Amino acid sequence: MISFKRIWSSTVLLAVGALTYWSCGTGQQPNGEVLARQHCSGCHIFPEPSLLDKKTWSESTLPYMAPRLGLQVVKEDSSFFQNYEAQLRIEQLGVFPKKPQVSEEEWASIVEYYVRNAPETLPRPRQDTLQPLPGFRVKNTLSPVQATVTAVRYDPFSRQIWTSHRSGAMHVLNPKLQAVDSLFNFESPFSDFRSQSGGEWSLLSMGYMDPNDEHNGALLSIRKVDGNWRGRRVVGDLQRPVQATYADVNEDGRKDVIVCEYGNYTGKLAWYAATATDSMTKYVIEERPGARMAYWQDYDGDGRPDLWTLYAQGDEQIAVYLNGGKGNFAKKVLLRFPPVYGSGYFELVDFDKDGKLDILYVNGDNGDKSYALKPYHGIRIFINKGQDKFEEEFFFPLDGATQALARDFDQDGDLDIAVIAFFPDFALDPVRSFVYLENKGNNTFTSRTFPDANRGRWLTMDAADVDQDGDLDILLGSFYLAITPTPKKYLERWKTENKGIVVLENTLR
């Protein structure tokens, strides 16, 4: 493969002089739009130039995409790979073409097309004034919790809060938000975990948290025996797993597990069949990176659960794998999104109460090569119209939206939405890192927030009746480490205050 550094410097010169050269009639101009549509639509929806500004296209996104066309980086370039060994593995897997798929002139034409047609800056959406949030009281933990939380979950069996941290440590808090237990020396942070009756926990260990294609993740099972925690590895060799769904996939009476192995350049969606000997047998559903989360719910009304899945990483989409029985699936794509959308979360909920599952979709992941405040970041409600059609009925713009929970928090008969944003616009006052959308009927919402919502950088969230009074509270987990531009004053605050967990206590009851 040829050196990308050489190609990119040549491309800049070619793009600058391209219009002059071809307009003089001394050559035939490669049509930049035709080439872009040809080469940039093979793996995902065609990204229109208007989706990013000129600088982001020219300095970040296009250089990052060039290797996909065989215009490869040189070996010492660490911005694409963790190390040289990682690059060799990706090359062996054939992720990037070994030979250039376009000439230098064609690549220059593609670059020129995007830079010429992109706006200087992206438009900013209208920002509604956030109203105060009544009905909730902010409660901090009584014990210090470092703001490196990768997951927070409420355990309905023990009525405790569990938190996972980047270091691999886990902490257990009682309903009074006091630390009552800690677990250390795990291999890595956890991306997902769930409690089961009988005091057993299933933990999904990420391996290395940052983007990588290693197979160091694992599904673990732990329980407390005679006051000490004991565990076993249920499944190993997972590729940066981020979410697990438990279901009897092959209909043999045993609980199997479906794992979204996000990876980076490579990854997979796979299910692991439980056996009589407690071992697990792997079956790959689809080999591709970016599987983010999945639900086991009936889609086509045949009484058999199907697998709804959200993908990020390039070809962003929500798909359903129709269940043919015994672990056989047929894929149907329901929604596709441009590769710069930053898909991150979705829920299946019946917003219009017609008996069909609608989709609450969240996009705002900005930790990639196209960092910019994007007017299309936020949450959307797609209403299920039947016959495989989902229509967008509601959009709330929110920079860097990360997760949303649709619940009837105020118990008035409709679904409200709690939203967190890990990549908010820090220039706004207040910073919109948490927004509560109160449903006023017919999916019209009033946007609210609580005082000083920027006391944490919210990466994860859960909803549960923590105080057991009959209404749902909201748990927020903060992860202060920055991967995009963040004011130093906020970083220092999140790091030193040790308020990694905040509970919004519902005061309805």
Short mmCIF file of C-alpha atoms in Angstrom, two decimals:
data_model
loop_
_atom_site.label_atom_id
_atom_site.label_comp_id
_atom_site.label_asym_id
_atom_site.label_seq_id
_atom_site.Cartn_x
_atom_site.Cartn_y
_atom_site.Cartn_z
CA MET A 1 0.00 0.00 0.00
CA ILE A 2 1.19 3.48 -0.74
CA SER A 3 2.02 6.09 1.84
CA PHE A 4 -1.01 8.12 2.85
CA LYS A 5 1.16 11.03 4.01
CA ARG A 6 2.53 11.41 0.52
CA ILE A 7 -0.91 10.96 -1.04
CA TRP A 8 -2.54 13.51 1.25
CA SER A 9 0.02 16.23 0.57
CA SER A 10 -0.37 15.54 -3.13
CA THR A 11 -4.14 15.62 -2.77
CA VAL A 12 -4.10 19.06 -1.21
CA LEU A 13 -2.07 20.47 -4.08
CA LEU A 14 -4.20 18.69 -6.65
CA ALA A 15 -7.47 19.84 -5.10
CA VAL A 16 -6.32 23.45 -4.99
CA GLY A 17 -5.29 23.46 -8.62
CA ALA A 18 -7.89 21.07 -9.96
CA LEU A 19 -10.51 23.57 -11.12
CA THR A 20 -7.92 25.74 -12.89
CA TYR A 21 -6.32 22.76 -14.61
CA TRP A 22 -9.51 21.17 -15.87
CA SER A 23 -11.26 24.45 -16.76
CA CYS A 24 -8.44 25.26 -19.18
CA GLY A 25 -9.43 22.20 -21.21
CA THR A 26 -6.07 20.48 -20.73
CA GLY A 27 -7.66 17.40 -19.19
CA GLN A 28 -10.89 15.63 -18.47
CA GLN A 29 -12.13 16.40 -14.97
CA PRO A 30 -13.12 13.36 -12.91
CA ASN A 31 -16.58 14.15 -11.57
CA GLY A 32 -16.06 14.45 -7.81
CA GLU A 33 -19.69 13.86 -6.90
CA VAL A 34 -20.01 10.81 -9.14
CA LEU A 35 -16.81 9.35 -7.69
CA ALA A 36 -17.88 10.14 -4.14
CA ARG A 37 -21.26 8.51 -4.61
CA GLN A 38 -19.60 5.51 -6.19
CA HIS A 39 -16.93 4.97 -3.54
CA CYS A 40 -18.57 6.42 -0.43
CA SER A 41 -21.85 4.51 -0.72
CA GLY A 42 -20.52 0.98 -0.83
CA CYS A 43 -20.29 0.59 2.93
CA HIS A 44 -22.88 3.04 4.25
CA ILE A 45 -25.38 5.73 3.33
CA PHE A 46 -23.83 8.43 1.16
CA PRO A 47 -22.67 11.29 3.42
CA GLU A 48 -23.75 14.61 1.96
CA PRO A 49 -21.13 17.41 2.11
CA SER A 50 -23.54 19.49 4.22
CA LEU A 51 -23.18 17.09 7.15
CA LEU A 52 -19.78 18.55 8.13
CA ASP A 53 -17.94 21.83 7.77
CA LYS A 54 -15.08 22.35 5.33
CA LYS A 55 -12.33 22.10 7.96
CA THR A 56 -13.62 18.87 9.46
CA TRP A 57 -13.94 17.27 6.03
CA SER A 58 -10.47 18.29 4.90
CA GLU A 59 -8.48 17.84 8.11
CA SER A 60 -10.24 14.96 9.88
CA THR A 61 -12.87 12.92 8.09
CA LEU A 62 -11.42 12.56 4.60
CA PRO A 63 -7.89 11.73 5.80
CA TYR A 64 -9.46 9.11 8.06
CA MET A 65 -11.48 7.61 5.21
CA ALA A 66 -8.64 7.51 2.69
CA PRO A 67 -7.31 4.10 3.88
CA ARG A 68 -10.73 2.63 3.09
CA LEU A 69 -9.84 3.28 -0.55
CA GLY A 70 -6.38 1.80 -0.25
CA LEU A 71 -4.60 5.11 0.40
CA GLN A 72 -2.91 3.76 3.48
CA VAL A 73 -1.17 5.41 6.41
CA VAL A 74 2.51 4.84 6.98
CA LYS A 75 3.47 2.45 9.76
CA GLU A 76 4.57 5.04 12.27
CA ASP A 77 1.23 6.87 12.17
CA SER A 78 -0.37 6.07 15.55
CA SER A 79 -3.59 7.98 14.95
CA PHE A 80 -5.11 5.00 13.16
CA PHE A 81 -3.78 2.05 15.15
CA GLN A 82 -2.72 1.33 18.71
CA ASN A 83 0.60 -0.04 17.53
CA TYR A 84 2.31 -1.63 14.55
CA GLU A 85 1.14 -5.11 15.56
CA ALA A 86 -2.48 -3.92 15.56
CA GLN A 87 -2.00 -2.47 12.08
CA LEU A 88 -0.60 -5.76 10.80
CA ARG A 89 -3.62 -7.66 12.15
CA ILE A 90 -6.04 -5.27 10.45
CA GLU A 91 -4.12 -5.54 7.20
CA GLN A 92 -4.21 -9.35 7.40
CA LEU A 93 -7.99 -9.25 7.91
CA GLY A 94 -8.38 -7.22 4.73
CA VAL A 95 -10.20 -4.29 6.34
CA PHE A 96 -8.37 -1.88 4.05
CA PRO A 97 -7.71 -2.63 0.36
CA LYS A 98 -4.12 -3.60 -0.40
CA LYS A 99 -4.17 -1.58 -3.61
CA PRO A 100 -5.53 1.95 -4.18
CA GLN A 101 -9.11 1.90 -5.41
CA VAL A 102 -8.82 5.40 -6.89
CA SER A 103 -6.07 7.35 -8.59
CA GLU A 104 -4.51 10.44 -7.06
CA GLU A 105 -6.49 12.60 -9.46
CA GLU A 106 -9.77 10.87 -8.57
CA TRP A 107 -9.10 11.20 -4.86
CA ALA A 108 -8.31 14.89 -5.33
CA SER A 109 -11.60 15.30 -7.13
CA ILE A 110 -13.49 13.66 -4.28
CA VAL A 111 -11.76 15.94 -1.77
CA GLU A 112 -12.48 19.00 -3.89
CA TYR A 113 -16.16 18.05 -4.17
CA TYR A 114 -16.62 17.78 -0.42
CA VAL A 115 -14.62 20.87 0.50
CA ARG A 116 -16.29 23.01 -2.18
CA ASN A 117 -19.84 22.00 -1.20
CA ALA A 118 -19.48 21.87 2.57
CA PRO A 119 -20.50 24.89 4.66
CA GLU A 120 -17.91 26.99 6.45
CA THR A 121 -19.67 26.19 9.71
CA LEU A 122 -22.58 23.94 10.59
CA PRO A 123 -25.86 25.65 11.51
CA ARG A 124 -26.85 25.65 15.15
CA PRO A 125 -30.33 24.41 16.05
CA ARG A 126 -32.70 26.61 17.98
CA GLN A 127 -32.15 26.08 21.69
CA ASP A 128 -35.35 26.10 23.73
CA THR A 129 -35.07 27.54 27.21
CA LEU A 130 -34.80 24.73 29.74
CA GLN A 131 -37.42 24.95 32.45
CA PRO A 132 -36.76 23.97 36.08
CA LEU A 133 -37.30 20.31 36.90
CA PRO A 134 -39.93 19.91 39.61
CA GLY A 135 -40.65 16.58 41.24
CA PHE A 136 -37.02 15.50 41.64
CA ARG A 137 -34.48 16.08 44.39
CA VAL A 138 -30.72 15.85 43.77
CA LYS A 139 -28.96 13.41 46.09
CA ASN A 140 -25.22 12.93 46.21
CA THR A 141 -23.57 9.80 47.53
CA LEU A 142 -22.52 9.81 51.18
CA SER A 143 -19.32 8.02 50.19
CA PRO A 144 -16.88 9.46 47.62
CA VAL A 145 -17.21 7.83 44.20
CA GLN A 146 -14.58 8.61 41.58
CA ALA A 147 -16.01 10.05 38.37
CA THR A 148 -14.72 7.23 36.17
CA VAL A 149 -18.02 5.36 36.00
CA THR A 150 -18.47 3.13 32.96
CA ALA A 151 -21.81 1.64 34.03
CA VAL A 152 -24.36 2.06 36.81
CA ARG A 153 -27.13 -0.43 37.57
CA TYR A 154 -29.75 -0.91 40.26
CA ASP A 155 -30.07 -4.43 41.67
CA PRO A 156 -33.76 -5.06 42.43
CA PHE A 157 -32.95 -8.22 44.40
CA SER A 158 -30.54 -6.71 46.94
CA ARG A 159 -31.93 -3.18 46.44
CA GLN A 160 -28.43 -1.83 45.93
CA ILE A 161 -26.66 0.32 43.34
CA TRP A 162 -23.68 -1.16 41.50
CA THR A 163 -21.08 0.93 39.70
CA SER A 164 -18.21 -0.05 37.42
CA HIS A 165 -15.11 2.08 36.89
CA ARG A 166 -12.41 2.43 34.25
CA SER A 167 -9.84 0.92 36.61
CA GLY A 168 -11.82 -2.32 36.78
CA ALA A 169 -13.08 -1.63 40.30
CA MET A 170 -16.74 -1.99 41.26
CA HIS A 171 -18.60 -0.40 44.16
CA VAL A 172 -21.89 -1.29 45.81
CA LEU A 173 -24.06 1.40 47.42
CA ASN A 174 -27.08 0.94 49.66
CA PRO A 175 -30.32 2.94 49.17
CA LYS A 176 -28.91 5.63 51.46
CA LEU A 177 -26.08 6.03 48.90
CA GLN A 178 -23.43 4.71 51.29
CA ALA A 179 -20.71 2.37 49.99
CA VAL A 180 -21.18 -1.06 51.53
CA ASP A 181 -18.94 -3.20 49.35
CA SER A 182 -16.17 -2.96 46.77
CA LEU A 183 -14.64 -5.35 44.29
CA PHE A 184 -11.16 -4.84 42.85
CA ASN A 185 -8.60 -6.52 40.65
CA PHE A 186 -10.89 -7.19 37.73
CA GLU A 187 -9.26 -7.44 34.33
CA SER A 188 -11.01 -4.38 32.91
CA PRO A 189 -13.99 -2.07 33.31
CA PHE A 190 -17.47 -3.40 32.71
CA SER A 191 -19.76 -2.17 29.98
CA ASP A 192 -22.84 -4.10 31.08
CA PHE A 193 -23.95 -6.16 34.04
CA ARG A 194 -27.14 -7.54 35.46
CA SER A 195 -28.26 -9.15 38.68
CA GLN A 196 -30.08 -12.44 38.95
CA SER A 197 -32.09 -14.00 41.73
CA GLY A 198 -30.00 -15.95 44.16
CA GLY A 199 -27.29 -13.31 44.49
CA GLU A 200 -25.51 -13.97 41.20
CA TRP A 201 -24.25 -11.26 38.84
CA SER A 202 -23.34 -11.47 35.15
CA LEU A 203 -20.60 -9.00 34.23
CA LEU A 204 -19.49 -8.04 30.73
CA SER A 205 -15.81 -7.15 30.84
CA MET A 206 -14.69 -4.88 27.98
CA GLY A 207 -11.04 -5.78 27.87
CA TYR A 208 -9.28 -2.59 26.81
CA MET A 209 -11.81 0.25 26.96
CA ASP A 210 -10.43 2.54 24.25
CA PRO A 211 -10.92 1.75 20.52
CA ASN A 212 -9.19 -1.53 19.67
CA ASP A 213 -9.69 -4.88 17.98
CA GLU A 214 -8.26 -7.11 20.70
CA HIS A 215 -10.12 -10.19 21.92
CA ASN A 216 -9.64 -9.52 25.64
CA GLY A 217 -13.27 -9.16 26.70
CA ALA A 218 -15.18 -11.72 28.73
CA LEU A 219 -18.52 -12.57 30.26
CA LEU A 220 -18.08 -13.33 33.96
CA SER A 221 -20.38 -14.68 36.64
CA ILE A 222 -19.80 -13.76 40.29
CA ARG A 223 -21.48 -14.47 43.61
CA LYS A 224 -20.64 -14.02 47.26
CA VAL A 225 -19.70 -17.16 49.18
CA ASP A 226 -19.04 -16.99 52.93
CA GLY A 227 -18.51 -13.25 52.71
CA ASN A 228 -16.07 -13.45 49.80
CA TRP A 229 -16.70 -12.85 46.12
CA ARG A 230 -16.14 -15.79 43.82
CA GLY A 231 -16.33 -15.78 40.07
CA ARG A 232 -15.91 -17.77 36.89
CA ARG A 233 -15.37 -16.97 33.24
CA VAL A 234 -18.48 -17.92 31.26
CA VAL A 235 -17.29 -16.74 27.83
CA GLY A 236 -13.87 -15.44 26.84
CA ASP A 237 -12.19 -14.13 23.72
CA LEU A 238 -14.80 -11.37 23.26
CA GLN A 239 -13.95 -8.42 21.05
CA ARG A 240 -14.58 -5.25 23.05
CA PRO A 241 -18.11 -6.28 24.12
CA VAL A 242 -20.52 -3.51 25.12
CA GLN A 243 -23.90 -5.16 25.80
CA ALA A 244 -25.37 -8.58 26.52
CA THR A 245 -28.93 -9.84 26.05
CA TYR A 246 -30.08 -13.04 27.73
CA ALA A 247 -32.57 -15.31 25.95
CA ASP A 248 -33.27 -18.93 25.05
CA VAL A 249 -32.22 -18.48 21.44
CA ASN A 250 -32.22 -22.13 20.35
CA GLU A 251 -35.34 -23.02 22.35
CA ASP A 252 -33.75 -25.78 24.38
CA GLY A 253 -34.81 -24.50 27.80
CA ARG A 254 -31.40 -23.03 28.69
CA LYS A 255 -30.54 -19.34 28.92
CA ASP A 256 -28.20 -18.29 26.12
CA VAL A 257 -26.51 -14.91 25.75
CA ILE A 258 -26.36 -12.55 22.75
CA VAL A 259 -23.29 -10.29 22.83
CA CYS A 260 -22.68 -7.06 20.95
CA GLU A 261 -18.94 -7.18 20.29
CA TYR A 262 -18.38 -3.60 19.18
CA GLY A 263 -14.69 -3.91 18.33
CA ASN A 264 -13.29 -1.08 16.26
CA TYR A 265 -12.32 -1.93 12.67
CA THR A 266 -13.69 -5.44 13.18
CA GLY A 267 -16.31 -6.89 15.48
CA LYS A 268 -19.39 -9.10 15.53
CA LEU A 269 -22.87 -9.81 16.76
CA ALA A 270 -22.91 -13.34 18.14
CA TRP A 271 -24.87 -15.60 20.44
CA TYR A 272 -23.44 -18.14 22.81
CA ALA A 273 -25.47 -21.27 23.46
CA ALA A 274 -25.58 -22.66 26.98
CA THR A 275 -24.87 -26.38 27.28
CA ALA A 276 -25.47 -29.03 29.91
CA THR A 277 -21.83 -28.74 31.01
CA ASP A 278 -21.97 -24.93 31.61
CA SER A 279 -19.78 -24.34 28.58
CA MET A 280 -20.92 -21.95 25.84
CA THR A 281 -20.86 -22.56 22.08
CA LYS A 282 -20.39 -19.54 19.80
CA TYR A 283 -22.62 -18.80 16.79
CA VAL A 284 -21.90 -15.64 14.76
CA ILE A 285 -24.97 -13.76 13.56
CA GLU A 286 -23.09 -11.06 11.65
CA GLU A 287 -19.39 -10.29 11.33
CA ARG A 288 -19.01 -6.50 11.39
CA PRO A 289 -17.97 -3.80 13.88
CA GLY A 290 -20.26 -1.47 15.76
CA ALA A 291 -22.94 -3.72 17.29
CA ARG A 292 -24.07 -1.45 20.12
CA MET A 293 -27.15 -2.98 21.76
CA ALA A 294 -29.91 -5.49 21.13
CA TYR A 295 -33.43 -6.40 22.28
CA TRP A 296 -35.16 -9.78 22.17
CA GLN A 297 -38.72 -8.77 21.23
CA ASP A 298 -41.31 -10.03 18.74
CA TYR A 299 -41.29 -7.86 15.59
CA ASP A 300 -43.56 -9.60 13.10
CA GLY A 301 -46.27 -10.80 15.47
CA ASP A 302 -45.62 -14.52 15.02
CA GLY A 303 -45.22 -15.03 18.76
CA ARG A 304 -41.50 -15.74 18.50
CA PRO A 305 -39.03 -13.10 19.77
CA ASP A 306 -36.81 -11.43 17.17
CA LEU A 307 -33.47 -9.67 17.61
CA TRP A 308 -33.55 -5.87 17.20
CA THR A 309 -30.01 -4.43 16.96
CA LEU A 310 -28.41 -0.98 16.76
CA TYR A 311 -25.16 -0.62 14.81
CA ALA A 312 -22.73 2.29 14.87
CA GLN A 313 -19.25 2.44 13.25
CA GLY A 314 -19.80 3.28 9.60
CA ASP A 315 -23.03 1.75 8.36
CA GLU A 316 -25.19 3.07 11.21
CA GLN A 317 -28.52 1.30 11.30
CA ILE A 318 -31.27 -0.34 13.29
CA ALA A 319 -31.96 -3.83 12.02
CA VAL A 320 -34.13 -6.74 13.06
CA TYR A 321 -33.02 -10.34 12.72
CA LEU A 322 -36.21 -12.32 12.19
CA ASN A 323 -36.19 -15.46 14.28
CA GLY A 324 -36.55 -18.58 12.19
CA GLY A 325 -36.19 -20.83 15.23
CA LYS A 326 -33.29 -22.82 16.65
CA GLY A 327 -30.85 -19.93 16.26
CA ASN A 328 -31.57 -19.15 12.60
CA PHE A 329 -32.04 -15.51 11.61
CA ALA A 330 -32.92 -13.44 8.54
CA LYS A 331 -31.86 -9.79 8.63
CA LYS A 332 -34.10 -6.85 7.73
CA VAL A 333 -32.80 -3.25 7.95
CA LEU A 334 -35.42 -0.91 9.44
CA LEU A 335 -33.55 2.42 9.58
CA ARG A 336 -30.18 3.64 8.25
CA PHE A 337 -28.29 6.76 9.23
CA PRO A 338 -25.26 8.62 7.79
CA PRO A 339 -21.89 7.47 9.15
CA VAL A 340 -21.31 10.78 10.99
CA TYR A 341 -24.52 10.57 13.03
CA GLY A 342 -22.88 8.87 16.00
CA SER A 343 -25.61 6.35 16.83
CA GLY A 344 -25.39 5.34 20.46
CA TYR A 345 -28.61 4.06 22.00
CA PHE A 346 -32.19 3.01 21.33
CA GLU A 347 -35.24 1.73 23.15
CA LEU A 348 -38.36 -0.10 22.04
CA VAL A 349 -41.48 1.56 23.44
CA ASP A 350 -45.10 1.97 22.34
CA PHE A 351 -45.40 5.75 22.29
CA ASP A 352 -48.74 5.95 20.50
CA LYS A 353 -50.30 2.98 22.36
CA ASP A 354 -51.34 1.13 19.22
CA GLY A 355 -49.81 -2.17 20.27
CA LYS A 356 -46.76 -1.86 17.99
CA LEU A 357 -43.24 -1.18 19.21
CA ASP A 358 -41.89 2.26 18.27
CA ILE A 359 -38.23 3.30 18.41
CA LEU A 360 -36.60 5.91 20.62
CA TYR A 361 -33.25 6.60 18.93
CA VAL A 362 -30.27 8.53 20.31
CA ASN A 363 -27.32 9.82 18.28
CA GLY A 364 -24.51 12.05 19.51
CA ASP A 365 -21.30 10.06 19.75
CA ASN A 366 -18.68 12.67 18.93
CA GLY A 367 -15.53 10.84 19.90
CA ASP A 368 -14.51 10.06 16.33
CA LYS A 369 -12.69 11.72 13.45
CA SER A 370 -15.50 14.18 12.73
CA TYR A 371 -15.70 16.07 16.01
CA ALA A 372 -17.97 19.09 15.63
CA LEU A 373 -21.17 20.35 17.18
CA LYS A 374 -23.76 18.80 14.87
CA PRO A 375 -27.33 20.07 14.44
CA TYR A 376 -28.61 16.53 13.81
CA HIS A 377 -27.43 15.20 17.18
CA GLY A 378 -30.25 14.46 19.59
CA ILE A 379 -33.12 12.04 20.14
CA ARG A 380 -35.82 10.91 17.74
CA ILE A 381 -39.06 9.01 18.02
CA PHE A 382 -39.80 6.75 15.07
CA ILE A 383 -43.40 5.57 15.02
CA ASN A 384 -44.06 2.04 13.78
CA LYS A 385 -46.50 2.39 10.87
CA GLY A 386 -46.49 -1.31 10.05
CA GLN A 387 -45.21 -3.03 6.91
CA ASP A 388 -41.59 -2.31 7.92
CA LYS A 389 -42.12 1.46 7.93
CA PHE A 390 -40.94 3.71 10.76
CA GLU A 391 -41.62 7.44 10.47
CA GLU A 392 -39.83 10.15 12.45
CA GLU A 393 -42.45 11.98 14.50
CA PHE A 394 -40.32 13.85 17.02
CA PHE A 395 -36.79 15.26 17.11
CA PHE A 396 -35.14 17.05 20.01
CA PRO A 397 -31.70 18.46 19.12
CA LEU A 398 -29.09 17.83 21.81
CA ASP A 399 -25.36 18.12 21.24
CA GLY A 400 -23.58 14.88 22.05
CA ALA A 401 -26.69 12.96 23.13
CA THR A 402 -25.66 9.62 24.63
CA GLN A 403 -28.57 7.77 26.25
CA ALA A 404 -32.31 8.23 26.75
CA LEU A 405 -34.82 6.43 28.95
CA ALA A 406 -38.55 6.56 28.16
CA ARG A 407 -40.53 6.07 31.39
CA ASP A 408 -43.72 7.45 32.92
CA PHE A 409 -41.79 9.26 35.64
CA ASP A 410 -44.70 11.51 36.69
CA GLN A 411 -47.25 8.66 36.42
CA ASP A 412 -49.71 10.63 34.27
CA GLY A 413 -50.18 7.87 31.71
CA ASP A 414 -47.66 8.87 29.02
CA LEU A 415 -43.94 8.40 28.51
CA ASP A 416 -41.47 11.08 29.59
CA ILE A 417 -37.84 10.95 28.47
CA ALA A 418 -34.64 11.43 30.48
CA VAL A 419 -31.60 12.20 28.28
CA ILE A 420 -27.89 12.55 29.00
CA ALA A 421 -25.22 14.06 26.72
CA PHE A 422 -21.56 13.09 27.11
CA PHE A 423 -20.46 15.60 24.43
CA PRO A 424 -22.51 18.72 25.22
CA ASP A 425 -21.88 22.27 24.06
CA PHE A 426 -19.96 23.70 27.00
CA ALA A 427 -20.54 27.24 25.73
CA LEU A 428 -24.23 27.04 26.62
CA ASP A 429 -25.57 28.15 29.98
CA PRO A 430 -26.80 25.93 31.44
CA VAL A 431 -24.72 23.15 29.92
CA ARG A 432 -27.19 20.64 28.51
CA SER A 433 -25.65 17.47 29.86
CA PHE A 434 -28.99 16.29 31.27
CA VAL A 435 -32.43 17.08 29.87
CA TYR A 436 -35.80 15.82 31.05
CA LEU A 437 -38.56 15.88 28.44
CA GLU A 438 -41.94 16.00 30.13
CA ASN A 439 -44.63 14.54 27.89
CA LYS A 440 -47.58 16.92 27.70
CA GLY A 441 -49.60 14.58 25.47
CA ASN A 442 -49.48 13.57 21.80
CA ASN A 443 -45.70 13.41 22.02
CA THR A 444 -45.24 17.10 22.68
CA PHE A 445 -42.67 17.79 25.36
CA THR A 446 -41.47 20.48 27.75
CA SER A 447 -37.68 20.42 28.20
CA ARG A 448 -36.36 20.72 31.75
CA THR A 449 -33.20 20.22 33.77
CA PHE A 450 -32.06 20.28 37.38
CA PRO A 451 -29.81 22.94 38.96
CA ASP A 452 -26.12 22.55 38.16
CA ALA A 453 -26.66 19.58 35.87
CA ASN A 454 -23.01 19.98 34.83
CA ARG A 455 -21.79 18.64 38.18
CA GLY A 456 -20.84 15.49 36.27
CA ARG A 457 -20.03 14.37 32.75
CA TRP A 458 -22.79 11.83 32.33
CA LEU A 459 -21.85 8.69 30.43
CA THR A 460 -24.37 6.21 31.80
CA MET A 461 -27.83 6.23 33.36
CA ASP A 462 -30.43 3.94 34.90
CA ALA A 463 -33.98 4.31 36.18
CA ALA A 464 -35.24 2.43 39.23
CA ASP A 465 -37.23 2.84 42.41
CA VAL A 466 -34.15 3.24 44.59
CA ASP A 467 -35.99 4.39 47.72
CA GLN A 468 -38.83 1.88 47.25
CA ASP A 469 -41.61 4.49 47.50
CA GLY A 470 -43.48 3.55 44.33
CA ASP A 471 -41.97 5.92 41.72
CA LEU A 472 -38.92 5.84 39.47
CA ASP A 473 -35.71 7.63 40.39
CA ILE A 474 -32.87 8.40 37.96
CA LEU A 475 -29.26 7.31 38.50
CA LEU A 476 -26.49 9.21 36.70
CA GLY A 477 -22.91 8.00 36.29
CA SER A 478 -20.09 10.46 35.54
CA PHE A 479 -16.92 9.79 33.52
CA TYR A 480 -14.67 12.84 33.64
CA LEU A 481 -11.85 11.81 31.29
CA ALA A 482 -12.06 13.96 28.16
CA ILE A 483 -11.66 12.76 24.59
CA THR A 484 -12.94 15.98 23.02
CA PRO A 485 -12.29 19.66 23.88
CA THR A 486 -13.49 20.31 27.43
CA PRO A 487 -12.92 23.36 29.66
CA LYS A 488 -10.22 22.66 32.22
CA LYS A 489 -12.33 24.05 35.05
CA TYR A 490 -14.92 21.33 34.48
CA LEU A 491 -12.33 18.58 34.23
CA GLU A 492 -10.75 19.64 37.50
CA ARG A 493 -14.10 19.82 39.22
CA TRP A 494 -15.24 16.37 38.09
CA LYS A 495 -11.89 14.87 39.00
CA THR A 496 -11.63 16.31 42.51
CA GLU A 497 -15.21 16.32 43.79
CA ASN A 498 -15.56 12.51 43.59
CA LYS A 499 -19.27 12.67 42.77
CA GLY A 500 -19.30 9.90 40.22
CA ILE A 501 -22.88 8.97 41.06
CA VAL A 502 -25.85 11.32 41.43
CA VAL A 503 -29.42 10.22 42.09
CA LEU A 504 -32.41 12.29 41.03
CA GLU A 505 -34.88 11.18 43.65
CA ASN A 506 -38.47 11.29 42.43
CA THR A 507 -40.59 13.12 45.03
CA LEU A 508 -43.95 12.15 43.49
CA ARG A 509 -44.55 9.77 46.40
#
